[in-house]
XYZ file of C-alpha atoms in Angstrom:
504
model
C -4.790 -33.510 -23.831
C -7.989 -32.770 -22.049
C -9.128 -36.097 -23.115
C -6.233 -37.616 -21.236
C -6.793 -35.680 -18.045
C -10.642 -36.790 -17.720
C -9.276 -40.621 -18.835
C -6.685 -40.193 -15.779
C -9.246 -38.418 -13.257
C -11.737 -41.712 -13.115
C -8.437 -43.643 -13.121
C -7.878 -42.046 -9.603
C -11.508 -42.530 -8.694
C -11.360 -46.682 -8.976
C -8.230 -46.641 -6.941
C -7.959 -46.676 -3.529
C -4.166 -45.129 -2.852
C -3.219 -43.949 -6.984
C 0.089 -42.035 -5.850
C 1.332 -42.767 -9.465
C -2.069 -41.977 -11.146
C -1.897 -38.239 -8.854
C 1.101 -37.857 -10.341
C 0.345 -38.225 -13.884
C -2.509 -36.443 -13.885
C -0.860 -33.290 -12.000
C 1.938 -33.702 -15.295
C -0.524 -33.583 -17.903
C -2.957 -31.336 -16.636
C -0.057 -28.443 -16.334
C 0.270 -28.838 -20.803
C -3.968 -28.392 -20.700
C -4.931 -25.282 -21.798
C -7.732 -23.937 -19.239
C -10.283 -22.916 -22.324
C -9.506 -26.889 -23.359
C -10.648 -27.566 -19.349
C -13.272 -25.459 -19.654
C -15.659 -26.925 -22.250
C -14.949 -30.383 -20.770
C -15.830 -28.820 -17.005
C -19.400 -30.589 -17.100
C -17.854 -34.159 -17.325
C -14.846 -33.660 -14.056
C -15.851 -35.532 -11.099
C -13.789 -34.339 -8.110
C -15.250 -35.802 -5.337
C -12.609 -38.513 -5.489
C -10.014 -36.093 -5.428
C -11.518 -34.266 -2.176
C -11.641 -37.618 -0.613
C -8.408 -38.225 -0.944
C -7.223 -35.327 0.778
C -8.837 -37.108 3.965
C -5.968 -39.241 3.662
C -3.190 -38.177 6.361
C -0.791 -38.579 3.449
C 1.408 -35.122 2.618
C 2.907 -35.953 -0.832
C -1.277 -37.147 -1.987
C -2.323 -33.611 -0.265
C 0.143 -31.278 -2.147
C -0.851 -33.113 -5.269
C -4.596 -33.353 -4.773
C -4.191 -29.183 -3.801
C -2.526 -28.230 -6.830
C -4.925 -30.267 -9.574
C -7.792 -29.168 -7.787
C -6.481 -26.019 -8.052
C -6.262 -26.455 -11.937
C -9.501 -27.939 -12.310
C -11.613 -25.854 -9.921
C -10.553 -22.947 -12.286
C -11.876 -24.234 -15.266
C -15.200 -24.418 -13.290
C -17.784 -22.034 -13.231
C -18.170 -20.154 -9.714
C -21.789 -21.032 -9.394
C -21.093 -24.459 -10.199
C -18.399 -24.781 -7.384
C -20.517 -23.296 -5.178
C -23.923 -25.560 -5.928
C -21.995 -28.824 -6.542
C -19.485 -28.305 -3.697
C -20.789 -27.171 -0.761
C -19.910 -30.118 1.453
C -16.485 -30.289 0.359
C -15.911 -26.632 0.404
C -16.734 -27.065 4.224
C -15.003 -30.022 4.929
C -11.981 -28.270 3.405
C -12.244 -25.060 5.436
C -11.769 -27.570 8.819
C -9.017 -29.560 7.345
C -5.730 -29.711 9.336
C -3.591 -29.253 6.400
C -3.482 -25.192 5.546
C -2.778 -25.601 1.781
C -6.538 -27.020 1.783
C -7.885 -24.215 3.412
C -6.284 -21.843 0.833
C -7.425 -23.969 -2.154
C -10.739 -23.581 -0.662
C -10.595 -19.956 0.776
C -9.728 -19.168 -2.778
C -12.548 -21.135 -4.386
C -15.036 -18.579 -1.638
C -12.738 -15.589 -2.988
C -14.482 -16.688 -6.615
C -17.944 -17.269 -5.423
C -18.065 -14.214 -3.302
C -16.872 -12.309 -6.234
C -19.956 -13.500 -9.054
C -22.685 -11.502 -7.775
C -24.937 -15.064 -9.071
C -22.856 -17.779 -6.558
C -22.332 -15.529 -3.628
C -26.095 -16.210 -2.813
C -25.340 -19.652 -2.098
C -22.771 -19.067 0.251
C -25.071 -16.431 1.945
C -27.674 -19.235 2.607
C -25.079 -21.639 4.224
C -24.707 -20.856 7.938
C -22.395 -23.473 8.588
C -20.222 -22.784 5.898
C -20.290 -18.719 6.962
C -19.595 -20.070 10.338
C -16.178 -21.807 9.266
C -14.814 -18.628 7.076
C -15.455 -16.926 10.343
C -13.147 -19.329 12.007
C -10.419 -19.322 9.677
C -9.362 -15.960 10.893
C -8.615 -17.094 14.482
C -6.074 -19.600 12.424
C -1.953 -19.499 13.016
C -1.963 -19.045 9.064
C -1.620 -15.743 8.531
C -2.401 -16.323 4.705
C -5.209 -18.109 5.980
C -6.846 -15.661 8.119
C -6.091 -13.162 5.576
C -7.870 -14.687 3.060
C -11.303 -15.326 5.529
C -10.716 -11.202 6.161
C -11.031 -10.644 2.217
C -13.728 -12.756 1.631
C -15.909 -11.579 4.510
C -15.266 -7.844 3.483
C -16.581 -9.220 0.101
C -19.461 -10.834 1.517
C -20.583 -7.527 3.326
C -20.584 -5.361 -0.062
C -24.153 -5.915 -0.036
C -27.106 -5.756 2.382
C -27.881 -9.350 2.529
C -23.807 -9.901 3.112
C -24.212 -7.251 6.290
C -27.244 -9.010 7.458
C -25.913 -12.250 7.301
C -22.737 -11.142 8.966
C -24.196 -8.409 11.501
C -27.731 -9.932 12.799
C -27.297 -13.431 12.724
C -25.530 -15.709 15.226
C -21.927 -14.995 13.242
C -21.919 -11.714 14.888
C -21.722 -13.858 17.978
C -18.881 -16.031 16.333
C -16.970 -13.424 15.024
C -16.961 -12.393 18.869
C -16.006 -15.705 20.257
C -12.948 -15.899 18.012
C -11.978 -12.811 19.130
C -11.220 -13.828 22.530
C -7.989 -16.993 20.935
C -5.466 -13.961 21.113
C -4.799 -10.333 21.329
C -3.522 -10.797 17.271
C -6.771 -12.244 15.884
C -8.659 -9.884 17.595
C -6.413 -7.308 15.752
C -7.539 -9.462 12.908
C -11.478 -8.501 13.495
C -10.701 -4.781 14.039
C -8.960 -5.070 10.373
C -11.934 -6.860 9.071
C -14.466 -4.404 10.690
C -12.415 -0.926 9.834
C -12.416 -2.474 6.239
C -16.183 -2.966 6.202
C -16.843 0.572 8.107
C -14.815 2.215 5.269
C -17.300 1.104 2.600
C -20.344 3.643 3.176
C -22.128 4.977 6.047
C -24.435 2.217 6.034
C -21.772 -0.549 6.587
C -20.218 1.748 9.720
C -23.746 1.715 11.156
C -23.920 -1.859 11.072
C -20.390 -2.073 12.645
C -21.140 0.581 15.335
C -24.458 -1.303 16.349
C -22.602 -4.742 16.686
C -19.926 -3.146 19.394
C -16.874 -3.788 17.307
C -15.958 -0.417 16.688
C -16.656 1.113 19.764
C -14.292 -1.443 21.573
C -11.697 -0.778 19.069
C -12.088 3.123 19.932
C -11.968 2.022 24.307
C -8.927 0.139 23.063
C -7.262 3.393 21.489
C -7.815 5.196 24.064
C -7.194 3.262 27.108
C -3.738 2.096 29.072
C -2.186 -0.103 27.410
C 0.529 1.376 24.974
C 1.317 -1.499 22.616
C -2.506 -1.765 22.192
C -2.665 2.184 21.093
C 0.188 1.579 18.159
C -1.759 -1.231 16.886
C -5.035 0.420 17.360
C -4.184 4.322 15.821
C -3.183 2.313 12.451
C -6.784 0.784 12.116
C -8.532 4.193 13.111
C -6.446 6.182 10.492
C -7.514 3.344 7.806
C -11.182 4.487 9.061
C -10.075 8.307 8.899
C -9.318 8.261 4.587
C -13.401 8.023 4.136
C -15.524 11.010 4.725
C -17.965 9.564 7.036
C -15.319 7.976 8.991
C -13.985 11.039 9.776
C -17.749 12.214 10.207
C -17.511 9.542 12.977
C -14.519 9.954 14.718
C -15.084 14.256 15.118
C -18.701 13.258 16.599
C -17.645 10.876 18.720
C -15.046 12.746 20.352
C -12.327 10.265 19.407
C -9.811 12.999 17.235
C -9.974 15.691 20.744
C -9.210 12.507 22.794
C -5.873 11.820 20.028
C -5.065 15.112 20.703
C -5.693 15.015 24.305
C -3.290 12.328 24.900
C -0.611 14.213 22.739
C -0.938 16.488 25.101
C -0.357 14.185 28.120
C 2.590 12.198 25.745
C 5.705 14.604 27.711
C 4.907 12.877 31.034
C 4.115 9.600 29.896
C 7.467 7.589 29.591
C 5.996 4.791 27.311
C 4.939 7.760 24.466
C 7.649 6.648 22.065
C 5.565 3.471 21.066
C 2.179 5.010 20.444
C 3.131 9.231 19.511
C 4.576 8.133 15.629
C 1.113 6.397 15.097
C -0.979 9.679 16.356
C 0.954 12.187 14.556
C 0.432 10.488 11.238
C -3.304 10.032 11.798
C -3.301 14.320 12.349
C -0.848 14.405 9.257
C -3.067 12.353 7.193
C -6.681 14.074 8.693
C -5.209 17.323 7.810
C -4.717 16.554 3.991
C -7.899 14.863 3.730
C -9.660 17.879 4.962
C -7.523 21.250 5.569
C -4.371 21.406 6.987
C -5.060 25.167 8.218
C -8.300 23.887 9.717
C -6.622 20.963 11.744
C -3.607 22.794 12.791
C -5.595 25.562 13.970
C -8.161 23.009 16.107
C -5.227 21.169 17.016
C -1.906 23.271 17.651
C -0.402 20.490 19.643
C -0.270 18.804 16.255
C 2.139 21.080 14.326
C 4.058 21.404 17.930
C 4.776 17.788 18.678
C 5.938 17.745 14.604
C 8.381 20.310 15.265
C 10.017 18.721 18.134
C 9.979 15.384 16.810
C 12.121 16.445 13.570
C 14.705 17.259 16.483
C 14.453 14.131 18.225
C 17.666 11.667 18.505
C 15.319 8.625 18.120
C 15.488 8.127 14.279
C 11.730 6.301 14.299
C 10.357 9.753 15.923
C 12.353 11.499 13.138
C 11.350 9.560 10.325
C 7.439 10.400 11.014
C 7.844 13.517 11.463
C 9.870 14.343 7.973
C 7.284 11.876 6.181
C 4.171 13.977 7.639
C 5.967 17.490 7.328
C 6.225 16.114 3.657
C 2.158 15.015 3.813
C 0.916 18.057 5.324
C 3.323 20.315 2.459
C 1.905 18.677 -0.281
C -0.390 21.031 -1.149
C -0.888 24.952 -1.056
C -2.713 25.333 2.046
C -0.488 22.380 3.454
C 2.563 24.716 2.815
C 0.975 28.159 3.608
C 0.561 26.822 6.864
C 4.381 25.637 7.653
C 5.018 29.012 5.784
C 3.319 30.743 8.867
C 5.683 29.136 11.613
C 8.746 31.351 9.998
C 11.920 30.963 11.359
C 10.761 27.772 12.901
C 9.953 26.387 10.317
C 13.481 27.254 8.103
C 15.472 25.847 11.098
C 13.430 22.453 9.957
C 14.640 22.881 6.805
C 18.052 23.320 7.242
C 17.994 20.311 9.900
C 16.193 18.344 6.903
C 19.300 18.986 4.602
C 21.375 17.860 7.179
C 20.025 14.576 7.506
C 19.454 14.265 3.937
C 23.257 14.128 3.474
C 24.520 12.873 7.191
C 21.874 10.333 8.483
C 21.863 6.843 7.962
C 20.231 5.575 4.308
C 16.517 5.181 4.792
C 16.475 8.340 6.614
C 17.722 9.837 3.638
C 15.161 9.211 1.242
C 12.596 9.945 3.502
C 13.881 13.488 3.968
C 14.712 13.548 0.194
C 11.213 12.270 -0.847
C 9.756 15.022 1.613
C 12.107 18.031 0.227
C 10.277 16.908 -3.336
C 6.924 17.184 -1.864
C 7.239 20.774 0.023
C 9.030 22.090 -2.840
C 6.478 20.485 -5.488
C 3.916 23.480 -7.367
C 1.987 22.932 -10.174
C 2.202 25.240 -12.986
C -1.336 26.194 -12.585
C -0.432 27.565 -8.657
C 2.883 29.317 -9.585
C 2.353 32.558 -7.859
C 5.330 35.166 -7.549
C 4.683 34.413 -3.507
C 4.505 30.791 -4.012
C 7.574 30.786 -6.283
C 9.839 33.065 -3.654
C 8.449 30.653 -0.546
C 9.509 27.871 -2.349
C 12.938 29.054 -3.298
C 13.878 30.807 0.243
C 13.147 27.229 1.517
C 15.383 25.956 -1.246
C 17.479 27.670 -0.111
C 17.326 27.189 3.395
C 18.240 23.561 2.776
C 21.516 23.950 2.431
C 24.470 26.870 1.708
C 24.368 25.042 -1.933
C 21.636 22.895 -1.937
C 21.865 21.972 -6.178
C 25.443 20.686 -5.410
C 24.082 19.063 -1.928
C 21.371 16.394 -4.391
C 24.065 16.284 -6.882
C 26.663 14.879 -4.697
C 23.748 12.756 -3.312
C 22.741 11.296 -6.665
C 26.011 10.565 -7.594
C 26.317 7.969 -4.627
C 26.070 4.510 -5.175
C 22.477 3.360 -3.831
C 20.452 3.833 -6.693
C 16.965 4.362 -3.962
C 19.092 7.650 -3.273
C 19.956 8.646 -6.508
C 16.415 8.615 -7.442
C 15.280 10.360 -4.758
C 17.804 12.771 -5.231
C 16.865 13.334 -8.794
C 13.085 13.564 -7.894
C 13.893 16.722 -5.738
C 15.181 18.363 -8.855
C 12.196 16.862 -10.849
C 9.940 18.547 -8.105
C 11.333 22.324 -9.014
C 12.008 21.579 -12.712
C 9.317 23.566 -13.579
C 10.125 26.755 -11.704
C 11.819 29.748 -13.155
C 14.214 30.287 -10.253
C 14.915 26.615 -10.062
C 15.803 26.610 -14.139
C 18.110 29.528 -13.764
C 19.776 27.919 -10.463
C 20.225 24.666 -12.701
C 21.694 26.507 -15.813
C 24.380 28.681 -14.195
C 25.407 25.950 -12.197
C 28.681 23.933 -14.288
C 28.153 20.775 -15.911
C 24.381 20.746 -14.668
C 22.215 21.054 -17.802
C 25.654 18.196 -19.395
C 24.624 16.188 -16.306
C 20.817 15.869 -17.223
C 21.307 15.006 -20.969
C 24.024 12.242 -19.835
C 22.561 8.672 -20.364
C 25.891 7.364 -18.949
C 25.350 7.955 -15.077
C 22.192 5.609 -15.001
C 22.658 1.961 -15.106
C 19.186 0.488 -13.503
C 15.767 0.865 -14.850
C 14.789 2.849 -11.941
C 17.085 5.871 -12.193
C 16.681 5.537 -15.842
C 13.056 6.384 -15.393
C 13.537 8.979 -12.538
C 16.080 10.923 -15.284
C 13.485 10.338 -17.564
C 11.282 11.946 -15.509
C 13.294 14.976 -14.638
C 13.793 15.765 -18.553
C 10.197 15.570 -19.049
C 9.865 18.196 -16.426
C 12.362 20.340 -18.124
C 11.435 19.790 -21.666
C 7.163 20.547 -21.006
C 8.020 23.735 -18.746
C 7.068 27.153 -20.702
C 10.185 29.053 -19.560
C 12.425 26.464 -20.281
C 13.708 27.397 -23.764
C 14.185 30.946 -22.797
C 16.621 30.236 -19.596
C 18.254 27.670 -21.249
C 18.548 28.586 -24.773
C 17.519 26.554 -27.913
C 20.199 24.513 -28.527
C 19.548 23.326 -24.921
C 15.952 22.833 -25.129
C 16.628 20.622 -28.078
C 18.879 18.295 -26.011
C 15.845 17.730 -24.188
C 12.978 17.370 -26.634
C 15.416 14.508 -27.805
C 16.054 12.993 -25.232
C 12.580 13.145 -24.560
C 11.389 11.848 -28.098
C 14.142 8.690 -27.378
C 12.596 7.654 -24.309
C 13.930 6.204 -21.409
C 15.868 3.159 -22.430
C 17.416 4.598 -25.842
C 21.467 3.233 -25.778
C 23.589 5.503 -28.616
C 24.424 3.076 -31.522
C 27.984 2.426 -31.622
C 29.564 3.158 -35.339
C 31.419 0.645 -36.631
C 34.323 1.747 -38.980
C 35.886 -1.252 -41.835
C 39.332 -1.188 -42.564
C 40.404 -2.479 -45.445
C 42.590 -6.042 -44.945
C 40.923 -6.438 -41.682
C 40.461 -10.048 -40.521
């Protein structure tokens, strides 16, 4: 077979318009195993190919792409890169965006083999082009110049090449086609500053992120959404936090949090700074932040009250961030009665708000009520059941009526709230004096998708691995679930057949 595809390949390079040779080849090549491509890679000539994609012809461009595609693979990175510099270029400037792919792809190889990304180091022109890509209307396009260049820039010679050469100049220039590639560069740059300290240096010296930061911080409203999602991507390192605390940037967040009552316009921009200060308090200490940063934890509060279901949303999904661990929920623990009137307004929603509002509230009832065995404390266990309970007058019968409904995203988010206190004492208790419940968890029957199947699952294996489970719920129970457990997710009952005699 590989035989045929070479004979067909210099077919198409004696003929000047070989639509029905393209073809062919394209057929055959898809039945060629690549190992079969591979040992033959030495002997494929494609500059016929690439010169045919010159051709303003669009059924001899989608079929030059995808064979090139084929055969590029069976090719060894440093060879592509060596061999097929000019046409790599030439593709990244062709009109036709399928081309760029193929060859943005082909860079996403090179820059990968720590051997063939020299060669595209040492090509200026070539650097310059991948540059240019990301100022393209192809959003696949750009995205793919944004992953190679963050590749590129994993080592020192990539940062030199990109930060003190004339591409820093480039990557400026496209900047200025449109408010969304610059967004573009800011992506590119927060990707590269997240890498080590070194790679932030060389993106604070070129400019980039201090405009990004003047951009955050300045007028323009729209500009602060887009901007706070890019600074809390720089936020999940260490030293980017480092960063943004010594440059000021987290009081000035906080600052105009402050200001966010009088400004009319806060609803686009105050969801985007209160999950930066929910995730910067997990990543370093909730009781830390919240203490630095009061207006935090305030603004939270009165968001979960809002009417504007956006504003609502964040602030269930970051009191569910900030309660995911101890400290997280000693500090909500601290607001008191404050904090229980959340609660009981998070039940309320969980049941009575529209579906995606539900899960989010149900996903953060799991988190707050979430402790590991190892952090079961008598005062962890009675917080966490007194906000259990503050949920709802019966909250077990408030997830079961919400797992019985039929969306199975809120069944499973249902059953991951009673997966989240399976392995408490006063949660196993709750669950075994309450009718039907423990009959209810063994049932295979109320699960029909693979999801919810594995969200029971899960639940059981909470149960089943819990140390106090066999006393509260007796033997014969605890059995129920080791089998269930031992049967795995997917196990269907085998129906018994029963042969009657003089049955047809």
């Amino acid at each position: 077979m590989a035989a045929q595809a070479l004979a067909l390949l210099r077919e198409v390079a004696r003929l000047e318009a070989p639509l029905e040779e393209l073809r062919a080849l394209h057929s055959v090549l898809q039945a060629v195993p690549l190992n079969e491509l591979r040992e033959q890679a030495a002997e494929l000539r494609l500059g016929p190919l690439f010169s045919l994609l010159n051709e303003n012809h669009r059924e001899k461009t989608t079929l030059c792409v995808s064979i090139l595609e084929r055969l590029l693979q069976a090719m060894e990175p440093v060879h592509v890169a060596r061999n097929l510099r000019v046409d790599l270029q030439r593709g990244l400037i062709h009109p036709d965006d399928s081309v760029k792919i193929l060859t943005l792809s082909q860079i996403g190889r090179i820059v990968e083999n720590s051997d063939a990304v020299t060669e595209i180091l040492n090509n200026a022109e070539l650097l310059k082009q991948i540059v240019y890509c990301i100022g393209g209307e192809n959003l696949s396009v750009a995205k793919a110049a944004i992953k190679s260049l963050s590749r590129i820039s994993l080592t020192q010679a990539g940062l030199e090449a990109l930060f003190e050469s004339n591409l820093l100049d480039d990557l400026k220039s496209v900047m200025k086609t449109n408010d969304i590639v610059r967004y573009r560069v800011y992506e590119l740059i927060v990707e590269i500053s997240s890498v080590s300290p070194e790679s932030l240096n060389y993106c604070t010296t070129s400019g980039l992120v201090t405009q990004l930061l003047r951009e955050l911080t300045g007028e323009d409203v729209l500009v602060r959404a887009t901007c706070i999602e890019m600074v809390t991507s720089l936020a999940y390192t260490h030293h980017g936090r480092q960063y943004l605390a010594q440059e000021g940037v987290i009081d000035q967040i906080s600052n105009i949090i402050v200001g966010a009552d009088s400004d009319p316009f806060s609803s686009f921009y105050l969801p985007g700074f209160v999950k930066f200060f929910g995730n910067l308090a997990v990543m370093d200490s909730p009781q830390q932040i919240c203490e630095r940063y009061p207006i935090f934890v305030e603004k939270v509060f009165e968001m979960t009250e809002s009417q504007d279901p956006t504003m609502t949303g964040v602030a269930v999904d970051t009191v569910g961030i900030l309660g995911s661990n101890v400290e997280g929920k000693q500090v909500l623990q601290k607001t008191g009665t404050r904090f229980e009137r959340l609660l009981m307004r998070i039940g309320h929603q969980s049941k009575n708000a529209p579906v995606e509002l539900k899960i989010r509230c149900l996903d953060a009832i799991s988190s707050l009520l979430y402790l590991p065995s190892e952090q079961q404390t008598d005062d962890l266990l009675r917080m966490t059941e007194s906000w259990f309970s503050a949920l709802s007058r019966d909250p077990l019968e408030l997830f079961r009526g919400i797992s019985s409904q039929p969306f199975p995203e809120l069944h499973c988010a249902a059953l991951k709230v009673f997966t989240a206190i399976a392995n408490q004492p006063w949660a196993q208790k709750l669950m075994f004096n309450s009718p039907g419940f423990v009959e209810y968890v063994v049932d295979r029957s109320v699960e029909h998708d693979k999801a919810s199947k594995d969200a029971k699952y899960e639940l059981v294996k909470a149960l089943a691995n819990s140390k106090t489970i066999a006393e509260i719920f007796g033997n014969p129970n605890y059995l129920r679930l080791r089998t269930y457990l031992s049967e795995g997710p997917y196990y269907v009952k085998p129906v018994s057949t029963t042969a009657v005699e003089g049955a047809e």
